[in-house]
Coordinates of C-alpha atoms in Angstrom, one line a residue:
Y221 CA -51.8 42.5 -95.6
K222 CA -55.5 42.1 -95.6
I223 CA -58.0 44.3 -93.9
S224 CA -61.0 42.2 -92.9
D225 CA -64.6 43.2 -92.9
G226 CA -65.9 44.9 -89.7
G227 CA -64.6 48.4 -89.9
D228 CA -66.2 51.1 -91.9
E229 CA -64.5 52.6 -95.0
D230 CA -63.0 55.5 -93.0
S231 CA -61.5 53.1 -90.5
K232 CA -60.0 51.0 -93.2
Q233 CA -58.5 54.1 -94.9
S234 CA -57.0 55.1 -91.5
V235 CA -55.2 51.7 -91.4
R236 CA -54.0 52.1 -95.0
N237 CA -52.6 55.6 -94.2
A238 CA -50.7 54.2 -91.2
I239 CA -49.3 51.4 -93.3
Q240 CA -48.3 53.8 -96.0
D241 CA -46.5 56.0 -93.4
W242 CA -44.2 53.0 -92.6
D243 CA -43.9 52.1 -96.2
L244 CA -42.7 55.5 -97.3
L245 CA -40.1 55.9 -94.5
I246 CA -38.2 52.6 -94.9
D247 CA -36.4 51.5 -98.0
N248 CA -37.1 48.0 -99.3
L249 CA -40.3 47.8 -97.2
I250 CA -43.3 47.2 -99.4
F251 CA -46.8 46.5 -98.0
V252 CA -49.3 45.1 -100.5
E253 CA -53.0 45.0 -99.8
K254 CA -54.5 41.6 -100.7
Q255 CA -58.2 40.7 -101.0
D256 CA -57.7 37.0 -100.1
D257 CA -56.8 35.8 -96.6
S258 CA -54.6 33.0 -97.9
E259 CA -52.3 35.5 -99.7
A260 CA -51.8 37.9 -96.7
D261 CA -49.1 37.5 -94.1
V262 CA -50.8 40.2 -91.9
E263 CA -54.5 40.2 -91.2
I264 CA -56.0 43.4 -89.7
V265 CA -59.4 42.9 -88.0
F266 CA -61.7 45.2 -86.1
S267 CA -63.4 44.2 -82.8
D268 CA -67.0 44.8 -82.1
G269 CA -68.0 48.4 -81.2
D270 CA -68.7 47.4 -77.5
E271 CA -65.4 45.4 -77.0
D272 CA -61.8 46.3 -76.9
A273 CA -59.0 44.6 -78.9
N274 CA -58.9 41.8 -76.3
D275 CA -62.6 41.0 -77.0
E276 CA -63.5 42.3 -73.5
E277 CA -66.4 44.5 -72.7
F278 CA -65.5 48.0 -71.7
D279 CA -65.3 48.7 -68.0
Y280 CA -65.1 52.4 -66.8
G281 CA -61.8 53.1 -65.1
A282 CA -60.0 50.0 -66.5
P283 CA -57.3 50.2 -69.2
I284 CA -58.7 49.7 -72.7
A285 CA -56.8 47.6 -75.3
A286 CA -57.1 49.8 -78.3
G287 CA -55.0 47.4 -80.4
K288 CA -53.4 44.0 -80.2
T289 CA -50.8 42.2 -82.3
E290 CA -50.6 38.4 -82.2
F291 CA -47.8 36.4 -84.0
R292 CA -48.3 32.8 -85.2
F293 CA -45.2 30.7 -85.7
D294 CA -44.4 27.7 -87.9
N295 CA -42.9 24.5 -86.6
T296 CA -39.4 25.9 -87.0
G297 CA -40.0 29.0 -85.0
F298 CA -40.3 31.5 -87.8
I299 CA -43.3 33.9 -87.9
D300 CA -45.9 32.3 -90.2
S301 CA -48.6 35.0 -89.9
I302 CA -49.7 38.0 -87.8
E303 CA -53.1 39.2 -86.7
V304 CA -53.7 42.8 -85.7
T305 CA -56.9 43.5 -83.9
L306 CA -58.0 47.1 -83.6
S307 CA -60.8 48.3 -81.3
G308 CA -63.6 50.0 -83.1
G309 CA -63.8 52.7 -80.4
I310 CA -64.6 53.2 -76.8
F311 CA -68.0 52.6 -75.1
G312 CA -69.8 52.4 -78.4
S313 CA -68.2 55.6 -79.7
G314 CA -65.8 55.2 -82.6
F315 CA -62.2 56.6 -82.5
H316 CA -61.5 59.7 -84.5
N317 CA -59.6 58.8 -87.7
S318 CA -56.4 60.4 -86.4
E319 CA -56.6 58.3 -83.2
L320 CA -57.3 55.1 -85.1
E321 CA -54.4 55.9 -87.5
Q322 CA -52.0 56.4 -84.5
I323 CA -53.2 53.0 -83.0
A324 CA -52.7 51.3 -86.3
R325 CA -49.3 52.9 -86.8
H326 CA -48.3 51.6 -83.3
E327 CA -49.5 48.1 -84.1
I328 CA -47.7 48.0 -87.4
G329 CA -44.6 48.9 -85.4
H330 CA -45.1 45.6 -83.5
V331 CA -45.6 43.8 -86.8
L332 CA -42.2 45.1 -87.9
G333 CA -40.5 43.9 -84.8
L334 CA -40.8 46.7 -82.3
G335 CA -41.7 46.3 -78.6
H336 CA -43.1 48.9 -76.3
A337 CA -41.0 51.9 -75.4
N338 CA -40.4 52.5 -71.7
F339 CA -40.9 56.2 -71.9
D340 CA -43.7 58.6 -73.0
G341 CA -43.5 60.6 -76.2
S342 CA -42.9 57.6 -78.4
L343 CA -45.2 56.0 -80.9
M344 CA -44.4 52.7 -79.3
S345 CA -45.3 53.8 -75.7
E346 CA -47.8 51.4 -74.1
S347 CA -50.4 54.2 -73.8
T348 CA -51.6 56.3 -76.6
D349 CA -52.0 59.1 -74.1
G350 CA -48.2 59.6 -73.9
G351 CA -47.3 58.3 -77.4
A352 CA -46.3 60.4 -80.3
E353 CA -48.4 60.4 -83.5
N354 CA -45.4 60.3 -85.9
I355 CA -42.8 57.6 -86.6
S356 CA -39.5 58.8 -85.2
A357 CA -35.9 58.1 -86.4
C358 CA -35.5 55.9 -83.3
E359 CA -38.4 53.7 -84.4
I360 CA -37.2 53.5 -88.0
N361 CA -33.7 52.4 -86.7
G362 CA -35.3 49.8 -84.5
V363 CA -37.2 48.3 -87.5
L364 CA -34.0 48.3 -89.6
A365 CA -32.1 46.6 -86.8
A366 CA -34.8 44.0 -86.2
N367 CA -35.1 43.3 -89.9
Y368 CA -31.5 43.9 -91.0
W369 CA -31.3 40.6 -93.0
K370 CA -34.4 41.6 -95.0
L371 CA -34.3 45.4 -95.3
V372 CA -30.6 46.3 -95.2
A373 CA -28.5 43.3 -96.2
V374 CA -31.0 42.2 -98.8
G375 CA -30.6 38.6 -99.9
N376 CA -28.9 37.4 -96.7
N377 CA -31.6 35.0 -95.3
P378 CA -31.5 34.2 -91.6
E379 CA -29.8 31.0 -90.6
Y380 CA -30.6 28.6 -87.8
P381 CA -28.3 29.0 -84.8
E382 CA -25.5 26.5 -84.5
A383 CA -26.3 25.8 -80.9
N384 CA -29.4 24.0 -79.7
F385 CA -29.6 26.0 -76.5
V386 CA -28.4 29.2 -74.8
V387 CA -26.9 29.1 -71.3

């Protein structure tokens, strides 16, 4: 991964802490920070202080995108790279380090293959208001299931499906 310029050093450390949380909980998962964009599979960027993660100006009363994860695919349909955008804060006021860490932890969950949870109290809830700060066993199991070929059955590379379509 590469953390791009834009965030202050405390914000960057919050992201590193979130990544380390995932790294420590899952065997065979190793994130390595790179300095060069061309070497990184995941790029983490910060939006401007007056914009959310969707590059939209803040609007009182409207939902705010605190983070966004975008996947880029190669011509065979495999993920080529991922960009995570984190909002620098709300209405010109930065997030507390613990809030930014929770948002980064959530977005790294997306990087690892998790979608949104349909209930509050989960790190992967759509809203940080109802989300947990810590990575649960449910989320760890979800990552292991989504990445079984890489993290559990190490050495078993994915194969293209035999059929060209699904009915």
